[in-house]
CSV table of C-alpha atoms and ligand atoms in Angstrom, one decimal:
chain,number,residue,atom,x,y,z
A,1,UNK,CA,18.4,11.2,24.9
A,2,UNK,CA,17.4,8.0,27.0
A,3,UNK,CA,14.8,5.7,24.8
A,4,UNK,CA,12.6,3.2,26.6
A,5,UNK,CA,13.2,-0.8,25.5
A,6,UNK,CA,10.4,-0.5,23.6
A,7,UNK,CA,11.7,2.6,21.6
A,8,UNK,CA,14.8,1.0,21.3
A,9,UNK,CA,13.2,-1.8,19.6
A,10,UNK,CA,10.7,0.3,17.7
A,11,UNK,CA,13.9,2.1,16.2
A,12,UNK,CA,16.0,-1.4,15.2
A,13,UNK,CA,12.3,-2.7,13.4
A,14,UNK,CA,12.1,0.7,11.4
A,15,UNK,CA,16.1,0.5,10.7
A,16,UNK,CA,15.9,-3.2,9.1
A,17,UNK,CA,12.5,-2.1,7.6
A,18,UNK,CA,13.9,0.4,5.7
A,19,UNK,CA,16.9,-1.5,4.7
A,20,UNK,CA,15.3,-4.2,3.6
A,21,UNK,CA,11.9,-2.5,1.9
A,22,UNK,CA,12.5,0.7,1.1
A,23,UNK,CA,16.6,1.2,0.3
A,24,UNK,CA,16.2,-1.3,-3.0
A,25,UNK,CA,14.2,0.5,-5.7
A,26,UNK,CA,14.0,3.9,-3.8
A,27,UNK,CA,16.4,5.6,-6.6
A,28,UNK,CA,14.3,3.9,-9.6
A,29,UNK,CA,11.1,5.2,-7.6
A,30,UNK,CA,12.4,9.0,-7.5
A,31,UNK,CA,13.6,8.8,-11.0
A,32,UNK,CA,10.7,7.9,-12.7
A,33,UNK,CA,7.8,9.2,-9.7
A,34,UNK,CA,6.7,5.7,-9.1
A,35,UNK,CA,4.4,5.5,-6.1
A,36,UNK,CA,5.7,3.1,-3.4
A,37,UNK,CA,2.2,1.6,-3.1
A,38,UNK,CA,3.4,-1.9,-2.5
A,39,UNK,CA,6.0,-0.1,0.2
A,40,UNK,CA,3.0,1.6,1.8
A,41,UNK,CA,0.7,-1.3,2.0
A,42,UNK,CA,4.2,-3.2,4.2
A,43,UNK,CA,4.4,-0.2,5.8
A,44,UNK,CA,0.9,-0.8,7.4
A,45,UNK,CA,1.7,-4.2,7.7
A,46,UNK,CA,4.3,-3.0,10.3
A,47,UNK,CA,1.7,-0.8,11.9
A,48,UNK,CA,3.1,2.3,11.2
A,49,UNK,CA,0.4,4.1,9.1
A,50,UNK,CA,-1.7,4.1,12.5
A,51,UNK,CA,0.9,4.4,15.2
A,52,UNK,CA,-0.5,6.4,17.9
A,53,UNK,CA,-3.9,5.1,17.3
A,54,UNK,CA,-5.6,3.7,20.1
A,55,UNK,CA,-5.6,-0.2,20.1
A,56,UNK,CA,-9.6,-0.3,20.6
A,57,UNK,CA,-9.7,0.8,16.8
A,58,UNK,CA,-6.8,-1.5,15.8
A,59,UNK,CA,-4.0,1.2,16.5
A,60,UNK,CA,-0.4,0.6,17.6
A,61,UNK,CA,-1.5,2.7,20.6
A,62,UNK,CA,2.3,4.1,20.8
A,63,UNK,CA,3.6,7.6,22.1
A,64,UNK,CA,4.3,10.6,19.6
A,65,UNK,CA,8.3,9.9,20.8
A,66,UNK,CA,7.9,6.4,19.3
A,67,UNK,CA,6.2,7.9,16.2
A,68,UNK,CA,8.2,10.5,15.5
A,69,UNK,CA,11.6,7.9,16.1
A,70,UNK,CA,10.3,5.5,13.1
A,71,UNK,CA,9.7,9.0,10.9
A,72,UNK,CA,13.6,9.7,11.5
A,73,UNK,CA,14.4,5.9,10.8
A,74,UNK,CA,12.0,6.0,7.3
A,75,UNK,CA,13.2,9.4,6.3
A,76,UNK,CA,16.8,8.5,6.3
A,77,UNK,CA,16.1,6.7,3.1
A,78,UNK,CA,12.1,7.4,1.7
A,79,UNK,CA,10.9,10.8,2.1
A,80,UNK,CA,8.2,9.8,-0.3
A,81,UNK,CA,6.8,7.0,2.2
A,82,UNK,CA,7.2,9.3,5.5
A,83,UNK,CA,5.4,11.7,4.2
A,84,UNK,CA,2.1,9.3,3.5
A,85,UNK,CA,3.2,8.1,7.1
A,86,UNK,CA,3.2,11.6,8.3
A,87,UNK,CA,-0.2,12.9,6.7
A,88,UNK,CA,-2.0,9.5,7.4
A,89,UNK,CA,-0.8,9.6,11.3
A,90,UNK,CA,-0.6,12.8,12.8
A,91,UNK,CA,-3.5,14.8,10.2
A,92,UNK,CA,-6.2,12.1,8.9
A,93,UNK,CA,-6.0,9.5,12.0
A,94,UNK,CA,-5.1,11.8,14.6
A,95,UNK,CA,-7.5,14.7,13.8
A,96,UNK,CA,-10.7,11.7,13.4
A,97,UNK,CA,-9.9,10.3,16.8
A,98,UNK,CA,-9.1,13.3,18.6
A,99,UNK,CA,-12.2,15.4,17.4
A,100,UNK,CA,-14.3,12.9,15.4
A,101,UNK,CA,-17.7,11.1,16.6
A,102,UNK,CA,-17.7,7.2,17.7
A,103,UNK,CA,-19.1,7.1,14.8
A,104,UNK,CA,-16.6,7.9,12.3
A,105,UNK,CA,-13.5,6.5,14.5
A,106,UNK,CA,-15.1,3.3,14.1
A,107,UNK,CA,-16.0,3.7,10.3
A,108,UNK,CA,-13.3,4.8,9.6
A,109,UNK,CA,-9.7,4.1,12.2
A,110,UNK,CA,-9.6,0.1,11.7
A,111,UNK,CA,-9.4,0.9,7.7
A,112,UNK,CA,-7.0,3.7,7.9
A,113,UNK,CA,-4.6,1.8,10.1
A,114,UNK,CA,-4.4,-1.7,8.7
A,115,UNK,CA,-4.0,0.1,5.0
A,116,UNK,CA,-7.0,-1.0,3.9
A,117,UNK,CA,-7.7,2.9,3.0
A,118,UNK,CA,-5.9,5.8,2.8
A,119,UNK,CA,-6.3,9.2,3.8
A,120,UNK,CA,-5.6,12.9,2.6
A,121,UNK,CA,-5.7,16.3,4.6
A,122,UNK,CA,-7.1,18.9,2.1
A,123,UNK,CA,-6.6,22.9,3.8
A,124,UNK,CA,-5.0,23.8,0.7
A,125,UNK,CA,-6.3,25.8,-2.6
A,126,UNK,CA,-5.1,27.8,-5.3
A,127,UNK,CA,-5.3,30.9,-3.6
A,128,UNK,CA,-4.8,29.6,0.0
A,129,UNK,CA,-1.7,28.1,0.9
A,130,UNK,CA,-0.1,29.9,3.9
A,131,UNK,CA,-3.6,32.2,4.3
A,132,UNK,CA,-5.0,29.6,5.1
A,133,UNK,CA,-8.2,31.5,6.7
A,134,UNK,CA,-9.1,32.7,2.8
A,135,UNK,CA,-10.8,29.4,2.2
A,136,UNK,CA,-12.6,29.7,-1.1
A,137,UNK,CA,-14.1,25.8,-1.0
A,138,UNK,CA,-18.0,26.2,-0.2
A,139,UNK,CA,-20.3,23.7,1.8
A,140,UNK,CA,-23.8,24.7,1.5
A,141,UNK,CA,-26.1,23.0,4.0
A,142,UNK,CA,-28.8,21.5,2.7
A,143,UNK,CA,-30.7,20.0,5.7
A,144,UNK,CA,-29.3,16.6,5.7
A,145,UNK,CA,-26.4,17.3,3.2
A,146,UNK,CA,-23.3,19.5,2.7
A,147,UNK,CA,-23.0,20.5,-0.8
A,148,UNK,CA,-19.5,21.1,-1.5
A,149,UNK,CA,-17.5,23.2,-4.3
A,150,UNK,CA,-13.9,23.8,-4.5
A,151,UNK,CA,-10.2,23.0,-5.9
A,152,UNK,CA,-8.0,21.8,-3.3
A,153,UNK,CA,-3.9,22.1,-3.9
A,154,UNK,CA,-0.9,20.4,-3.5
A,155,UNK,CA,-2.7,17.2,-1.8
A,156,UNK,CA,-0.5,14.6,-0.8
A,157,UNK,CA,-1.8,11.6,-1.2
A,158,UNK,CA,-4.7,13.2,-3.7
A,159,UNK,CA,-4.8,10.5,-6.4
A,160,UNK,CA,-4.3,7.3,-3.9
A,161,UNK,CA,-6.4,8.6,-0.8
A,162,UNK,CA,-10.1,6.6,-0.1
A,163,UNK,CA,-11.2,9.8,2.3
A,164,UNK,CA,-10.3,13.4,2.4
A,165,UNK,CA,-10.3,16.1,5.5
A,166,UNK,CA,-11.8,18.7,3.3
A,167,UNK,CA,-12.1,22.3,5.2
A,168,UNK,CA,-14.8,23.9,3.4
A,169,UNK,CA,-16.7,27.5,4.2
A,170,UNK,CA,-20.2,27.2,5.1
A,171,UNK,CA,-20.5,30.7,6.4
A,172,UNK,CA,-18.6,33.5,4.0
A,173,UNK,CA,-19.8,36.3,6.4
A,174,UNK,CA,-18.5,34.4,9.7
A,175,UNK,CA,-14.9,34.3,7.7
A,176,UNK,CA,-12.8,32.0,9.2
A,177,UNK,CA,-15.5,31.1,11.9
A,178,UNK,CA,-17.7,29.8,9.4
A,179,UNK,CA,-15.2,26.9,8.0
A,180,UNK,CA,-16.1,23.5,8.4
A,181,UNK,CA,-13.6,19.9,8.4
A,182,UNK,CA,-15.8,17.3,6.6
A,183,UNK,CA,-14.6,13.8,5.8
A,184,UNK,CA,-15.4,13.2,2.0
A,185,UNK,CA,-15.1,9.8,0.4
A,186,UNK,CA,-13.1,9.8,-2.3
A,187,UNK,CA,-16.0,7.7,-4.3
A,188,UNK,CA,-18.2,10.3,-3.6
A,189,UNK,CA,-20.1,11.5,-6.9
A,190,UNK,CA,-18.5,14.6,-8.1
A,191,UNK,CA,-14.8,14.1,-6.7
A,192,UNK,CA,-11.9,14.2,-8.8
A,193,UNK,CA,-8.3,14.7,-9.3
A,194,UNK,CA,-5.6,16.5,-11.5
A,195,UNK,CA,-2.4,15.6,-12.7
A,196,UNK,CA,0.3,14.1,-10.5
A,197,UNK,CA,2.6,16.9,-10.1
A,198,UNK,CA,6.5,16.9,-11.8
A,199,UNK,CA,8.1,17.7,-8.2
A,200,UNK,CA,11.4,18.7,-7.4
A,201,UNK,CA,11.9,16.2,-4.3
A,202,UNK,CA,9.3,13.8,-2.6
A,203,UNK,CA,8.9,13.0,-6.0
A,204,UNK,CA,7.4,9.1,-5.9
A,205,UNK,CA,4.6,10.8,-3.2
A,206,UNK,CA,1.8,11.3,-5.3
A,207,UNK,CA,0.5,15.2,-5.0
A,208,UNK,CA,-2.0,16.4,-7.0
A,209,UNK,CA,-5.4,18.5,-7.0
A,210,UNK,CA,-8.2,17.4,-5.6
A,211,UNK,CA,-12.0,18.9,-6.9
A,212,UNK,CA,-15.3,18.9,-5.4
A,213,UNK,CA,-17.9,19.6,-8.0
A,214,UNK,CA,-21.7,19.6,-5.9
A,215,UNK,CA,-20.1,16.3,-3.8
A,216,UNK,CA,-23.1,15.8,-1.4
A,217,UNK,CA,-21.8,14.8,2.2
A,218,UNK,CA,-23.6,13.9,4.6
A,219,UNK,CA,-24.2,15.7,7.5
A,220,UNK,CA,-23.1,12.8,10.2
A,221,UNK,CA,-19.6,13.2,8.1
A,222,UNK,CA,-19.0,17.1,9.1
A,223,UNK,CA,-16.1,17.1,12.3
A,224,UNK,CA,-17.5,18.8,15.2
A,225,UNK,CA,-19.6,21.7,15.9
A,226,UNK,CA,-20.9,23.7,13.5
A,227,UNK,CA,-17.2,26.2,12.6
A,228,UNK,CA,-15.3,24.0,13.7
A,229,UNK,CA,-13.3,23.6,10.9
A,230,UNK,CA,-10.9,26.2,11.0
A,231,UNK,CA,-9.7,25.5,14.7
A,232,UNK,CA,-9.7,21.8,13.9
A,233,UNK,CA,-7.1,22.2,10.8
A,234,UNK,CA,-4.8,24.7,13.3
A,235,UNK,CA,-4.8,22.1,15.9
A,236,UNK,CA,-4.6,19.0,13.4
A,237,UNK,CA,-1.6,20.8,12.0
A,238,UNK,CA,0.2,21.7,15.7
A,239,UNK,CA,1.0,17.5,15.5
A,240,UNK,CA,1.8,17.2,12.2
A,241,UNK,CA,4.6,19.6,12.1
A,242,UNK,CA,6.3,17.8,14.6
A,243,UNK,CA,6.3,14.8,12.4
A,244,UNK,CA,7.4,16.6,9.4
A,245,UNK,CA,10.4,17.7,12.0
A,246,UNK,CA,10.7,14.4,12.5
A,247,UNK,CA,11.0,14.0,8.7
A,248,UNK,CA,13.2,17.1,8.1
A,249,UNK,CA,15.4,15.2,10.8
A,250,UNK,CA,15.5,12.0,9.0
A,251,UNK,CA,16.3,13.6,5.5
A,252,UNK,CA,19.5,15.3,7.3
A,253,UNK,CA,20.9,12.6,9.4
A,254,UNK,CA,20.3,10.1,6.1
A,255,UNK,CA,22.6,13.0,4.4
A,256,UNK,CA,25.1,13.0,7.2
A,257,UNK,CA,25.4,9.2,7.8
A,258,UNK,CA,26.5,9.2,4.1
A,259,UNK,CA,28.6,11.5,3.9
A,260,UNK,CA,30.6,10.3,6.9
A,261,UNK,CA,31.1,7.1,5.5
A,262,UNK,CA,32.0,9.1,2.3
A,263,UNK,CA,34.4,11.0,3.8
A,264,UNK,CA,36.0,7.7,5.5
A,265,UNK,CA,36.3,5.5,2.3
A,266,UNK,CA,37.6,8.7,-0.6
A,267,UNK,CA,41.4,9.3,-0.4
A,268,UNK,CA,42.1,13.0,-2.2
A,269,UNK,CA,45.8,14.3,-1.6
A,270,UNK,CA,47.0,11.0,0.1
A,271,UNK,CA,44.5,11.0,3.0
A,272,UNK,CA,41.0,10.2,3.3
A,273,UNK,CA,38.7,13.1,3.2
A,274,UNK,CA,37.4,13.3,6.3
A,275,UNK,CA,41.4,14.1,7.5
A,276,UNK,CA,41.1,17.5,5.5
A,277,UNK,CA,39.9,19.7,8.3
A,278,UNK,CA,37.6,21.3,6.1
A,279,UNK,CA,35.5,18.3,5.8
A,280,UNK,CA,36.0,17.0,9.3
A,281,UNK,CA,34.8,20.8,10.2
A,282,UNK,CA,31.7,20.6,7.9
A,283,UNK,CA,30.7,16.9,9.3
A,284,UNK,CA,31.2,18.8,13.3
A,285,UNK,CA,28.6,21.2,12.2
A,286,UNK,CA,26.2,19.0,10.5
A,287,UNK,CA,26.2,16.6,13.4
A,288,UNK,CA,25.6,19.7,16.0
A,289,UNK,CA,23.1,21.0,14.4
A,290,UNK,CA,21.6,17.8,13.9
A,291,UNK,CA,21.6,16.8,17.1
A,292,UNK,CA,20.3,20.6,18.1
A,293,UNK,CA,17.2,19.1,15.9
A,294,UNK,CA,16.8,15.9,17.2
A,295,UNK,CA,16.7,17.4,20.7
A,296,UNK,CA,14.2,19.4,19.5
A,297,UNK,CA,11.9,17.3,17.8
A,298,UNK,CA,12.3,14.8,20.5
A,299,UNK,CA,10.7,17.8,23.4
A,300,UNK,CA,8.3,18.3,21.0
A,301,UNK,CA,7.2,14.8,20.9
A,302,UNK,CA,7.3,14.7,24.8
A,303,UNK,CA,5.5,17.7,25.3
A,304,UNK,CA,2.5,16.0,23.0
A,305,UNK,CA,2.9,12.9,25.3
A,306,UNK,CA,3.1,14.5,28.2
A,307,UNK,CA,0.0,16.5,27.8
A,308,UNK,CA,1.7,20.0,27.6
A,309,UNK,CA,0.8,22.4,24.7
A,310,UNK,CA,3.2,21.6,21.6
A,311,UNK,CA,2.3,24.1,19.2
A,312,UNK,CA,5.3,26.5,20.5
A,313,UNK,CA,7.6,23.5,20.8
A,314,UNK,CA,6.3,22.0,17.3
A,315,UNK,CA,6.4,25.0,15.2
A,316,UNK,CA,10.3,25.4,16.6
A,317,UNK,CA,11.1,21.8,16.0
A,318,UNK,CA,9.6,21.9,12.4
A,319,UNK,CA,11.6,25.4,11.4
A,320,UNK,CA,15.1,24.1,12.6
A,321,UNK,CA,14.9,21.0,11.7
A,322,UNK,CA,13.5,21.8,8.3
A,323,UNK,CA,16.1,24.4,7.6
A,324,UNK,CA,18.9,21.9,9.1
A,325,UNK,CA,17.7,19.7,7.1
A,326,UNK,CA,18.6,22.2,3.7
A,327,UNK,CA,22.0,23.0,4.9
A,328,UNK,CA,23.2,19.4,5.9
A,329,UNK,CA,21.9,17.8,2.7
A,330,UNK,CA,23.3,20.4,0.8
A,331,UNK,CA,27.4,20.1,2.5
A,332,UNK,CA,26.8,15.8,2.2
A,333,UNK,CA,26.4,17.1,-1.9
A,334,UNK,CA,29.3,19.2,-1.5
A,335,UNK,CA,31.6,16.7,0.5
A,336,UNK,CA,30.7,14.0,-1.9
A,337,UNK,CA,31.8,16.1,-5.0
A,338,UNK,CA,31.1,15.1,-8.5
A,339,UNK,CA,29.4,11.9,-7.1
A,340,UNK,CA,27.1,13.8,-4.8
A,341,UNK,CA,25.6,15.3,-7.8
A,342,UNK,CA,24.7,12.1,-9.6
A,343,UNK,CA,21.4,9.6,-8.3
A,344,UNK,CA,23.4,6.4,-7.7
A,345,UNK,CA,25.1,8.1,-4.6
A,346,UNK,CA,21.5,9.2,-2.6
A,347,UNK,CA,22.7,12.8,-1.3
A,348,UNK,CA,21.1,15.0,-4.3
A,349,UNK,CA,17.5,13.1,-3.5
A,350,UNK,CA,18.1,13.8,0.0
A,351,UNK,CA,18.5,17.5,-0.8
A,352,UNK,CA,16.2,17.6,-3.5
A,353,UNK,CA,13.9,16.1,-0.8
A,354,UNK,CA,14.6,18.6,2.2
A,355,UNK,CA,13.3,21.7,0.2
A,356,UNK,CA,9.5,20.5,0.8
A,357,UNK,CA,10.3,20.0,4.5
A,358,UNK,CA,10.4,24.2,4.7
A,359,UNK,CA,7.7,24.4,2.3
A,360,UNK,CA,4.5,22.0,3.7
A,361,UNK,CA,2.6,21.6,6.6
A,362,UNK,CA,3.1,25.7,7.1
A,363,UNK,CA,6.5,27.5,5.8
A,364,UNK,CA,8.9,27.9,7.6
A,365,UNK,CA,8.2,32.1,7.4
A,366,UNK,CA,4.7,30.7,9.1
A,367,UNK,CA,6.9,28.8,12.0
A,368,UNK,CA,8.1,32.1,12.3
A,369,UNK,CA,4.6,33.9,12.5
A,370,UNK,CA,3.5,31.4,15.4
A,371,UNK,CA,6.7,31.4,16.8
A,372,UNK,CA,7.1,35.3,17.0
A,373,UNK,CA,3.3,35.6,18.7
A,374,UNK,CA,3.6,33.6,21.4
A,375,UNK,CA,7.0,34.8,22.6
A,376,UNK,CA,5.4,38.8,22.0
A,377,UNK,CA,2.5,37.8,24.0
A,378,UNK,CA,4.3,36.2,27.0
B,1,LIG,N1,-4.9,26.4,17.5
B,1,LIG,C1,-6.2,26.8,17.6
B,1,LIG,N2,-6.6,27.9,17.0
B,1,LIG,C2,-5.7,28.7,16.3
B,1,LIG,C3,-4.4,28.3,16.1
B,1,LIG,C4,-4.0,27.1,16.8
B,1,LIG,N3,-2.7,26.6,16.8
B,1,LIG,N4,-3.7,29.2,15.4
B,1,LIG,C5,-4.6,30.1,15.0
B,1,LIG,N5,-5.8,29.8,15.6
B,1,LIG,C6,-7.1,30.5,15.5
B,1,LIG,C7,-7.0,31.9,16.1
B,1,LIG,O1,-7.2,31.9,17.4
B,1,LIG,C8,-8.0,32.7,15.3
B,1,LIG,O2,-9.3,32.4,15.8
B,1,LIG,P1,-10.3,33.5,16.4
B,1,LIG,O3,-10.3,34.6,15.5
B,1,LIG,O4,-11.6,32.8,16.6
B,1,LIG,O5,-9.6,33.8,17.7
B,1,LIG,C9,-8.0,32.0,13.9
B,1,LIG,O6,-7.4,30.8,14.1
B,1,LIG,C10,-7.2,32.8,12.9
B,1,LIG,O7,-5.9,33.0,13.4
B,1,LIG,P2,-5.2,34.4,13.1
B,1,LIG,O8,-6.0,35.6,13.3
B,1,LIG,O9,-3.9,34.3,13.8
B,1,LIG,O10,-5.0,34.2,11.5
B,1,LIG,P3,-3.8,34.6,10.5
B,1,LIG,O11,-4.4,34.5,9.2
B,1,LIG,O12,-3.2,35.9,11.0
B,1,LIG,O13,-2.7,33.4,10.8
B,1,LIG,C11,-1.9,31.2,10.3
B,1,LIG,C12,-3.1,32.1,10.7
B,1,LIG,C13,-1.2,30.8,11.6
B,1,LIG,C14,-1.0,31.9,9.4
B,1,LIG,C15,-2.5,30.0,9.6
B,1,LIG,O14,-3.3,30.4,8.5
B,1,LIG,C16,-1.5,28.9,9.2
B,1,LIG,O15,-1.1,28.1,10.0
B,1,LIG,N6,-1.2,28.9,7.9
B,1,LIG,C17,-0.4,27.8,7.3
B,1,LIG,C18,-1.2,26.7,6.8
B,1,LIG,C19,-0.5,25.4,6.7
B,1,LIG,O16,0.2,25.0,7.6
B,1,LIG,N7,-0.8,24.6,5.7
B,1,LIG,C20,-0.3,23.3,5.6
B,1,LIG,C21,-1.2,22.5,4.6
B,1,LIG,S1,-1.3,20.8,5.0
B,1,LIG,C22,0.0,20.1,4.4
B,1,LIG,O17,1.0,20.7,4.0
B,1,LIG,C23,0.0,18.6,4.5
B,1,LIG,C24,0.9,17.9,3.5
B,1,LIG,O18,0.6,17.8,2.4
B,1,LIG,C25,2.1,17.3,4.0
């Protein structure tokens, strides 16, 4: 696919970024779930914590194309620090500037972008993961206060994160209608956090719980009208599955770079590997199907940009990509042998970290759901 200058040049800065920043100490980080906070704060150096922001709040001011080729380029290597990229971009930054008062873009965009503060997207609880609609976090309004109650799960970004998107329910009888998107500051009396979870993959990201225990917010911090909440999280989310495609993307061509040079250096039976055809048949299938996913993700991205809807060509992009993203790591194990299932080599993180790519920012059975509605209704 043709790439302006500018993306061209976007993509060699992320490559020698991630090189440079994030290859040393990324296996030491996995190993012992070390968050990359140093990584992140060069990372907003580099301006790509608010990418697509626009430049009158101190944004890069860049298409979703350009955003989603630095996710590929960071996800090669550091899952862990695309997926703070990811949630602080296309969910906390995108959904306050797209949706949020003057107000709040000004309190809060500079900060979020420069790194000064970090942000968290919290939809999530206990007992509401992919149903999402069964919100079970309250916000009783008290005239010039919310008064919010809740747990929140799986929180990316939970212990680390200054503010919080919190959907709450203000309204049990209007069900989903009655949900509200409130931006919570993480000082706010009555906010805390649980343990960092033990994760399989994405493992230096810091995930945890987040509660709300009568946290008063005020009423200027609720995100548009009154119910917004739940339509604000569905369309919040339609972006950010395109950059966890973009992540998914990034985990598998990381995988298949590796292997390839793998298969070129290992001699077994008097040849290098990649002249079994077995192995030169497994790398033809992870490339196709990798480029199938980069084609993908890439209309996504243009759609966004172009001002067509995206949540059809998102939802694709994420459950490809995503379950590309499983199979490819998994061959770059299996052409790497023995050494594939060791740290020092890369390929088992990269696996380890694909699984969460079919898991977060909707399932890939929930791709499914969206996917299969729209094509019944057309
Ligand atoms: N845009 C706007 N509105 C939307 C929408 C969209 N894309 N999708 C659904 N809605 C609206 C519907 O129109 C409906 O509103 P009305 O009743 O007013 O018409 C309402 O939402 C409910 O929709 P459904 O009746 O279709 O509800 P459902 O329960 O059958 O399905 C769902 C909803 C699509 C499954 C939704 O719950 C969903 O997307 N679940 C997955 C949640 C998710 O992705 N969580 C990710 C957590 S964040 C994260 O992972 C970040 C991270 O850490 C990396």
């Amino acid at each position: 696919m043709v790439l302006t200058d500018e993306q061209k040049m976007i993509v060699k800065a992320a490559r020698d970024f991630v090189q440079t920043e994030l290859l040393p100490g990324v296996i030491e980080r996995d190993k012992n779930a070390l968050y990359p906070r140093d990584q992140i704060q060069k990372m907003a150096e580099m301006g790509f914590l608010g990418m697509m922001v626009d430049p009158e709040f101190g944004g890069g001011g860049m298409d979703t194309m350009s955003y989603v080729l630095v996710m590929e380029e960071i996800s090669k290597v550091d899952a862990s620090c695309s997926v703070v990229m990811s949630v602080n971009n296309s969910l906390v930054c995108w959904g306050i500037e797209k949706f949020g008062t003057t107000e709040q873009k000004q309190k809060y965009l500079p900060r979020l972008v420069s790194g000064e503060i970090l942000g968290a997207f919290c939809l999530s609880e206990p007992e509401a993961g992919s149903d999402a609609t069964h919100q079970r976090t309250t916000a009783v309004d008290k005239g010039d206060y919310y008064l919010v109650n809740g747990i929140k799960n799986w929180i990316t970004n939970g212990k680390y994160a200054d503010v919080y998107l919190v959907m709450a329910q203000t309204d049990t009888e209007k069900r989903h209608r009655g949900i509200n998107a409130f931006i919570v500051e993480a000082e706010s009396k009555g906010v805390s956090t649980g343990e960092k979870e033990d994760k399989m993959g994405i493992r230096a990201s810091d995930t945890c719980s987040v509660l709300f225990d009568n946290v008063k917010v005020p009423k200027e911090n609720r995100i548009g009208e009154d119910g917004f909440g739940f339509t604000f999280a569905m369309k919040t989310l339609e972006g950010g599955r395109i950059g966890i495609a973009a992540q998914a993307l990034g985990i598998g061509a990381g995988a298949y770079e590796l292997a390839l040079k793998y298969s070129k250096e290992r001699v077994t039976f008097g040849k290098p590997l990649y002249q079994h055809q077995d192995v030169a048949f497994k790398l033809a299938d992870m490339a196709t199907e990798l480029e199938a996913s980069r084609l993908l993700v890439y209309q996504a991205a243009r759609d966004k940009d172009a001002g067509k809807s995206y949540d059809y060509s998102g939802s694709m992009a994420k459950l490809y990509a995503a379950e590309t993203a499983m199979k490819v790591t998994t061959e770059a194990v299996q052409i790497h042998g023995g050494y594939g299932y060791v740290r020092e080599y890369h390929v088992e993180r990269l696996m380890r970290d694909a699984k969460i790519t079919q898991i977060y920012e909707g399932t890939s059975e929930i791709q499914k759901i969206v996917l299969s509605r729209a094509i019944l209704k057309e």
